[in-house]
Coordinates of C-alpha atoms in Angstrom, one line a residue:
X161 CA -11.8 -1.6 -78.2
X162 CA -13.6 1.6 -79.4
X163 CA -16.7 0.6 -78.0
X164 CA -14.8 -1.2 -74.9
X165 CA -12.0 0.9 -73.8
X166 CA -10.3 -0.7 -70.9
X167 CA -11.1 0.4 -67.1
X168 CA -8.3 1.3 -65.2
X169 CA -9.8 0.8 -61.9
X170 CA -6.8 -0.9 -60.7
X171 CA -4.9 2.4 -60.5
X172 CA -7.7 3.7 -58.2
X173 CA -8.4 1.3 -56.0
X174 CA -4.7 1.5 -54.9
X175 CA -4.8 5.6 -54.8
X176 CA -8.2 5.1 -52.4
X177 CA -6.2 2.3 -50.3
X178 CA -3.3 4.6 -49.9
X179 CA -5.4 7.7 -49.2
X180 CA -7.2 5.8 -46.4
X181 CA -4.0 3.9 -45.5
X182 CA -2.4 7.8 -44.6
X183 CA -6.1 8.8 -43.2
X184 CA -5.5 6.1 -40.8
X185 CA -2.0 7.1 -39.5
X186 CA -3.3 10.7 -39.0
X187 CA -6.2 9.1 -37.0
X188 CA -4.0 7.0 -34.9
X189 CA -0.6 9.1 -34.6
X190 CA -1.5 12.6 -34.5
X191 CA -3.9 14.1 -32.4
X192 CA -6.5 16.1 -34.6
X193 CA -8.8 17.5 -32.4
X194 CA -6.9 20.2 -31.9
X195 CA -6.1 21.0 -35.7
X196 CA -9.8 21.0 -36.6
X197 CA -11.1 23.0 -33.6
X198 CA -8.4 25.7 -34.3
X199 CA -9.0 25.7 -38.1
X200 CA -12.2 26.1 -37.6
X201 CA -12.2 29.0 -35.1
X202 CA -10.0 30.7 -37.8
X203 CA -12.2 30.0 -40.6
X204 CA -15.3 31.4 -38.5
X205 CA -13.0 34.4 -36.9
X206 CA -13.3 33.8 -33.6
X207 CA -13.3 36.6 -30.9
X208 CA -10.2 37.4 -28.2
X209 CA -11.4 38.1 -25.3
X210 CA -9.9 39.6 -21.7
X211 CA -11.5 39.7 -18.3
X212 CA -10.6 39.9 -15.0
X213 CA -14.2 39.7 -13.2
X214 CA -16.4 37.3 -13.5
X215 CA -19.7 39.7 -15.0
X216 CA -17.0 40.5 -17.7
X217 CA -16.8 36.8 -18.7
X218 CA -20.4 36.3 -18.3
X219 CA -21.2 39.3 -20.5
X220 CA -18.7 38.0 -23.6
X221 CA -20.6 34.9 -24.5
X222 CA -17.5 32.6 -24.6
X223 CA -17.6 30.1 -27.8
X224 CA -15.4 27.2 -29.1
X225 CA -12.1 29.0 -30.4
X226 CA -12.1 32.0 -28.3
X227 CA -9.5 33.6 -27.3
X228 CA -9.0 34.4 -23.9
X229 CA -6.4 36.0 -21.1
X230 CA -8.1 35.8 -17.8
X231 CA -6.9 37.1 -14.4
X232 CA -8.6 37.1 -11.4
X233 CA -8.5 36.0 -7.6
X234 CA -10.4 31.7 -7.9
X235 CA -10.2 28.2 -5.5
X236 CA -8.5 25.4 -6.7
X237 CA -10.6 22.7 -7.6
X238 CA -10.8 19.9 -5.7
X239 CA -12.3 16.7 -7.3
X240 CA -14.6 13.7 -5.8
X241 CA -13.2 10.5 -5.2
X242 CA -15.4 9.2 -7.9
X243 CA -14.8 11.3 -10.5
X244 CA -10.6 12.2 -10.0
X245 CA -9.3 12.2 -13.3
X246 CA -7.0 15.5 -13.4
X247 CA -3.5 15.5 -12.1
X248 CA -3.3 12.6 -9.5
X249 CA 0.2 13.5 -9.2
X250 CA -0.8 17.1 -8.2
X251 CA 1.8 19.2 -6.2
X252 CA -1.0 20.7 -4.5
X253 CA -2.9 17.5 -3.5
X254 CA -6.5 17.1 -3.3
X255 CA -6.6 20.7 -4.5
X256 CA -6.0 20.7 -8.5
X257 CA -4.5 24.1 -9.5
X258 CA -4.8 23.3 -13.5
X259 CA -8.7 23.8 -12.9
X260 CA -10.0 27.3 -11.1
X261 CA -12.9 27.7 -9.7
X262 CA -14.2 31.6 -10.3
X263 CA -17.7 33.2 -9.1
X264 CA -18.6 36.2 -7.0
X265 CA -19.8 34.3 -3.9
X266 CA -17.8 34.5 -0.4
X267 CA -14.9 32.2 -0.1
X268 CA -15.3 29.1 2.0
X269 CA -14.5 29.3 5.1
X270 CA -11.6 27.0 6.7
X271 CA -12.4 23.4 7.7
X272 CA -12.9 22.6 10.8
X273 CA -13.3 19.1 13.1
X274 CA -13.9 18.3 16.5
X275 CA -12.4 15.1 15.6
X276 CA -9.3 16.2 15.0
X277 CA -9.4 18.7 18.1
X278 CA -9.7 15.4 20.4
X279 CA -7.3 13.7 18.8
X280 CA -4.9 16.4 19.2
X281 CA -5.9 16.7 22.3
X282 CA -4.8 13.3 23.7
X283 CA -1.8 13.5 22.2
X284 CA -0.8 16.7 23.6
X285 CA -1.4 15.1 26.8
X286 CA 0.2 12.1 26.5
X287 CA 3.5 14.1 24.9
X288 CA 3.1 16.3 27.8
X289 CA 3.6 14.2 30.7
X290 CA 5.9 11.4 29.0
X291 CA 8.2 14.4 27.9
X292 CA 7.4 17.0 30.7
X293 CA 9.4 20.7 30.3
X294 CA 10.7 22.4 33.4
X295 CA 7.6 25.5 32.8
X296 CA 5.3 23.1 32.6
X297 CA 2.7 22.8 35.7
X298 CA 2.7 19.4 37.8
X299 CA 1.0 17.6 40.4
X300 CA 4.0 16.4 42.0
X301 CA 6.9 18.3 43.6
X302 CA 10.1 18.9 41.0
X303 CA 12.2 17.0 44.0
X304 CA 10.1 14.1 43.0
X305 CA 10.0 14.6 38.9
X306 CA 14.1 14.7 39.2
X307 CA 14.3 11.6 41.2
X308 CA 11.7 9.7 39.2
X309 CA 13.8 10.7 35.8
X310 CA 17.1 9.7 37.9
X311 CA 16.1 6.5 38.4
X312 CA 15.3 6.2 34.6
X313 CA 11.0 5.4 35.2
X314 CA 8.8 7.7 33.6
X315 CA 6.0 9.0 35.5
X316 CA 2.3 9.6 34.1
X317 CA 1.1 12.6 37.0
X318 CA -2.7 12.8 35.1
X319 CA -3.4 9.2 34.4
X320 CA -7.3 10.0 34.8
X321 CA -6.8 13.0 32.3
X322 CA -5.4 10.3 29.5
X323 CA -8.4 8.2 30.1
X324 CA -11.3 10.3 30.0
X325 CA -9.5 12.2 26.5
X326 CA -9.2 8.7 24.9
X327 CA -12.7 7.4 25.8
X328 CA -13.8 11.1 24.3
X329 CA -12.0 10.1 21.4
X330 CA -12.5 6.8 20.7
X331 CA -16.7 6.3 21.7
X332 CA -17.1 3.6 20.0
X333 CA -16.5 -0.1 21.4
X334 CA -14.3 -0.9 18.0
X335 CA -12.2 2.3 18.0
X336 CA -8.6 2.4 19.9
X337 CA -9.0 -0.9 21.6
X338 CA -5.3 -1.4 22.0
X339 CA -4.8 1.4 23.7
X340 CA -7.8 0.6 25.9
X341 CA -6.5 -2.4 27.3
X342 CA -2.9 -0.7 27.7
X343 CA -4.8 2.1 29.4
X344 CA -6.8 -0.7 31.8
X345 CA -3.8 -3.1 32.7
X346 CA -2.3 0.8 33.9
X347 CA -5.0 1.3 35.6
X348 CA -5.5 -1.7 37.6
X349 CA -9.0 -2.2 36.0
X350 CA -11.5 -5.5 35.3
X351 CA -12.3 -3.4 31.8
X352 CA -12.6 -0.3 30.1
X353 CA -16.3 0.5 31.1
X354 CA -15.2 0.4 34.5
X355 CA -12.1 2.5 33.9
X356 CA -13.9 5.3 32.8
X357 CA -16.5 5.1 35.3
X358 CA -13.7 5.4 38.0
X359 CA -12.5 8.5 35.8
X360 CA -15.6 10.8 35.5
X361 CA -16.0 10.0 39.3
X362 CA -13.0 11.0 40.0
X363 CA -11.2 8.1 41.9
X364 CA -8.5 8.9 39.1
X365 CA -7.6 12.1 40.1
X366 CA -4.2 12.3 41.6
X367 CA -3.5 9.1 40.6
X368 CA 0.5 8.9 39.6
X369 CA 1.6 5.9 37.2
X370 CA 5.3 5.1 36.6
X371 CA 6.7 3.4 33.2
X372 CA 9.7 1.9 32.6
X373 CA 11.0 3.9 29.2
X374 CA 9.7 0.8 26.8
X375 CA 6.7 0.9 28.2
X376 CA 6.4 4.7 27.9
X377 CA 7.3 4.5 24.3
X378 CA 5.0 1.9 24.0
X379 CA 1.9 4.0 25.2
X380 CA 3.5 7.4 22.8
X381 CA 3.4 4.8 19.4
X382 CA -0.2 3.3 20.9
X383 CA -1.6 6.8 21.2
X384 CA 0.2 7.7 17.6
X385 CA -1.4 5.2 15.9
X386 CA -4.6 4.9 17.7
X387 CA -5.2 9.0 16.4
X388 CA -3.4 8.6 13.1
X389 CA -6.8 7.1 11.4
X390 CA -9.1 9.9 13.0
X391 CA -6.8 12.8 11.5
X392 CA -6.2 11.1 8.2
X393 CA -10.0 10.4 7.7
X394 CA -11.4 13.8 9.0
X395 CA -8.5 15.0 6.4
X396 CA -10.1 13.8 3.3
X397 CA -13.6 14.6 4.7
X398 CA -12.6 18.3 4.8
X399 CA -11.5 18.2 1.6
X400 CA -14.3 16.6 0.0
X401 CA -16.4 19.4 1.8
X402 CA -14.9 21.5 -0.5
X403 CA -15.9 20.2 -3.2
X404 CA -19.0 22.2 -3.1
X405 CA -19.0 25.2 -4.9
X406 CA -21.8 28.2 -5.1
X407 CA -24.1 27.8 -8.2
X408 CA -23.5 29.6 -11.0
X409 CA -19.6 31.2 -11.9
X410 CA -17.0 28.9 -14.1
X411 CA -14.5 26.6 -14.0
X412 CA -11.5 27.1 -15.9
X413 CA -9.4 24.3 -16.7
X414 CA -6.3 23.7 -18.5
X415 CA -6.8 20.7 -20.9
X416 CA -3.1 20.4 -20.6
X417 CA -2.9 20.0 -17.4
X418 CA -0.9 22.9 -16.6
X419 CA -0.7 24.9 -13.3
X420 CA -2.9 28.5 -13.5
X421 CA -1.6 29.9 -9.9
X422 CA 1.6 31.0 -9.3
X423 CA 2.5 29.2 -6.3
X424 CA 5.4 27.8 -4.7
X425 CA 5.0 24.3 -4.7
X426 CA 5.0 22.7 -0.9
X427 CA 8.1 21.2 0.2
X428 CA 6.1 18.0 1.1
X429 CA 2.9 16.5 -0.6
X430 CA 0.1 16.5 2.0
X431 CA -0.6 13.2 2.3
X432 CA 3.7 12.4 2.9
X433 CA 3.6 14.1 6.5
X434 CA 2.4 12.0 9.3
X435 CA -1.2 11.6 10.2
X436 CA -0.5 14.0 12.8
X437 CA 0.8 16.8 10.6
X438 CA -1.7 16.5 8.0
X439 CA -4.3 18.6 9.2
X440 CA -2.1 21.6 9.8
X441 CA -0.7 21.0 6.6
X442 CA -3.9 20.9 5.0
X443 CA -5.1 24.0 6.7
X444 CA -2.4 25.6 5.5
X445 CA -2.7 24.6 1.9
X446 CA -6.5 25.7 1.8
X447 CA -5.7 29.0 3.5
X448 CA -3.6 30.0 0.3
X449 CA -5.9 28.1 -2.4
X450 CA -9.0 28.8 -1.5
X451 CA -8.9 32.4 -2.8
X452 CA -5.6 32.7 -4.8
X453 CA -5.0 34.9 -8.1
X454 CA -4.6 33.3 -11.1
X455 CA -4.4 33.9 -14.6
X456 CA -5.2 31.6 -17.8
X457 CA -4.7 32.1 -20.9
X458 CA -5.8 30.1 -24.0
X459 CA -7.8 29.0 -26.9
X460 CA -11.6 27.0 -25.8
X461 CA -11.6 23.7 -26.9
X462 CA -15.3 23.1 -24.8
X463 CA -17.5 24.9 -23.2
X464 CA -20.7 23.6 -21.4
X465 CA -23.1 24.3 -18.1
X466 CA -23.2 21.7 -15.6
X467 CA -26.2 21.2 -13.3
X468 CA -25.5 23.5 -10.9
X469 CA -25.3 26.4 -13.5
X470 CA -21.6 26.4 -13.3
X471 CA -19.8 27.0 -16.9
X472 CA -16.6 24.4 -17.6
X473 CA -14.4 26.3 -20.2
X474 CA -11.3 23.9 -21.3
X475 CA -8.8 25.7 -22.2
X476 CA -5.3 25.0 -24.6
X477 CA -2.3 27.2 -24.9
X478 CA -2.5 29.6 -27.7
X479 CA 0.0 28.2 -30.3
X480 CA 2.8 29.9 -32.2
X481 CA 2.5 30.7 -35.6
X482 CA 4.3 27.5 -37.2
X483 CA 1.8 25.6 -34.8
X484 CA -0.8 27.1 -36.6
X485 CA 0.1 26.1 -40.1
X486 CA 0.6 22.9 -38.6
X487 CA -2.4 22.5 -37.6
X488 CA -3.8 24.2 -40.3
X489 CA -2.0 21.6 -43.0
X490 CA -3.1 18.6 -41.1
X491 CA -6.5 19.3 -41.3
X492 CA -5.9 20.3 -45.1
X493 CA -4.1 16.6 -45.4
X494 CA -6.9 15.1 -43.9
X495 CA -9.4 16.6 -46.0
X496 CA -7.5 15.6 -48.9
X497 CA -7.1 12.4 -48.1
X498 CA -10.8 12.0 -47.3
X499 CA -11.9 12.9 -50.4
X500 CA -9.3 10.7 -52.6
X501 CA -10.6 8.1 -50.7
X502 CA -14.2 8.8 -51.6
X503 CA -13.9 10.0 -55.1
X504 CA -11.3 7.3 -56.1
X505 CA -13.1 4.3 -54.5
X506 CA -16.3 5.4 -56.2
X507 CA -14.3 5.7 -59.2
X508 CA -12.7 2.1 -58.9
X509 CA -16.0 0.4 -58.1
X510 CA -18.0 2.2 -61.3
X511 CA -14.8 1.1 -63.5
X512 CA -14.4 -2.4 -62.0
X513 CA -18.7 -3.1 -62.9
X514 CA -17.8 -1.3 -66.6
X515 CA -14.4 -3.7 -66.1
X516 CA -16.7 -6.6 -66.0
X517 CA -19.7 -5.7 -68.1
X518 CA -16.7 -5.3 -71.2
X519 CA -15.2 -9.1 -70.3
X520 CA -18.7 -10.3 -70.2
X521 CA -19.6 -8.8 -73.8
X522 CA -16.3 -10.2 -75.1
X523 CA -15.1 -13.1 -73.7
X524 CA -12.2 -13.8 -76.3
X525 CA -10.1 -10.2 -75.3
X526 CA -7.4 -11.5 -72.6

């Protein structure tokens, strides 16, 4: 037994099992990222840093665990279709107030679309005559308009007006095609190439068209719907042309996800309000996030240059001081447990060979 002592290795192959079987829950249950970037910005003594233009940022060389308070006047970011993956459930939809856009070149200016123009345009003059006001000029005598409404018809006084809007509209031979045959069977017409020929001639002008009121509403939802997937698309394609910052700058981002503007939220997500009020709305939410002041706050947990020579800095909220001995004694624990694994299943393997070179050179001990 001298010569042969016995080899425990037993004991540590369950202390390495249990030091990985804790390693694991830390892996799986508890973020660490966070624990090891922060105790390693403390062990290297990272820098705080405050700026509220963007040279300043530029001339501090930001690092991973920095501190920083920023303040400044920034766009919203708005992200591709491709590559969404911030807060789909934005208040501020498609802008995304947890990221900021900040450089020194001139703000964008607002969208604007043609398409959307003619759209509105048709609608206006469809509203107009099926809901006239008393200020409102006519072509026929207000004698006539009152005995028209009397008698419970609805009268069109600018037929042609409706028809050369739409086809300016709709060009194409696939686009508003219900409307186009409502707008033909008005119009006494063989098809809608012939229609608008008779408009830009002319032969439409002072042409009056009475509707019974289903048929009127019938032509208001036609027109609604025919014009709801011109707004809605131009919508998104002003958005997306956005999405196209100046080189160069940063883009701060809260890795939490949490608002940097202080704005009031909008009563109504963008893309709840009809197709008709979304590109107001939308104007309206660009006007105040295109150049809106901010402020940030945070420790980096990244920090890299994209192509276009524009710096992404993540940032996460600068915890308390339990947080930090939190983090600070789960990276310790994780260390620890990391090395009892190591050391104790090297120790259990070099016991288990000795184990087995001592039962080999005596097989009568039990």
């Amino acid at each position: 037994m001298k010569n042969f002592p016995l080899q425990h290795w037993l004991r540590s192959t369950v202390i390495a099992i249990g030091s990985l079987l804790v390693l694991f829950m830390l892996l799986f249950w508890i973020p660490l990222d966070m624990p090891i970037k922060f105790t390693l910005s403390w062990m290297k003594g990272a820098q705080t840093i405050e700026a509220t233009t963007v040279k300043q940022l530029e001339k501090a060389g930001v690092r991973v665990g920095d501190t920083l308070h920023l303040s400044g006047k920034g766009m919203c970011n708005i992200h591709s279709g491709a590559t969404w993956s911030g807060q789909s459930n934005s208040p501020f939809m498609p802008f995304d107030c947890s990221q900021i856009i900040w450089n020194d070149a001139p703000a964008l200016p607002l969208p604007e679309s043609d398409l959307v123009n003619k759209a509105m345009a048709l609608s206006q003059a469809v509203n107009r005559q099926l809901h006239p006001k008393p200020e409102d000029d006519s072509r026929v005598s207000a004698s006539l308009r009152s005995a028209i409404q009397k008698s419970g018809m609805v009268l069109l006084d600018d037929f042609g007006d409706i028809v050369l809007k739409t086809a300016d509209l709709c060009a194409a031979e696939d686009e508003c095609v219900r409307l186009k045959n409502a707008l033909v069977n008005l119009g006494n017409s063989k098809d809608w190439n012939a229609l608008v020929k008779r408009a830009n001639a002319g032969k439409l002008d002072g042409v009056n068209v009475l509707l019974r009121p289903v048929s009127a509403e019938s032509l208001e939802n036609l027109v609604t719907t025919s014009t709801a997937p011109f707004i809605s698309r131009e919508t998104a394609r002003a958005a997306q042309s956005l999405n196209s910052p100046a080189p160069g700058g940063f883009l701060i981002a809260s890795d939490e996800g949490s608002e940097l503007v202080d704005q009031a939220w909008p009563s109504t997500p963008l893309y709840d309000y009809p197709a008709q009020e979304q590109w107001s709305a939308f104007q309206r939410l660009a006007q105040t996030l295109m150049q809106t002041p901010f402020s940030a706050e945070g420790i980096v947990t990244s920090v890299y240059t994209d192509a276009n020579g524009t710096q992404h800095i993540s940032l996460h909220r600068i915890p308390d001081k339990s947080g930090w001995w939190r983090y600070l004694g789960t990276t310790l624990l994780m260390l620890a447990m990391i090395v009892s694994a190591v050391y104790n299943g090297i120790q259990a393997f070099r016991r288990y060979q000795r184990h087995r070179t001592r039962m080999a050179g005596h097989p009568g001990i039990l």
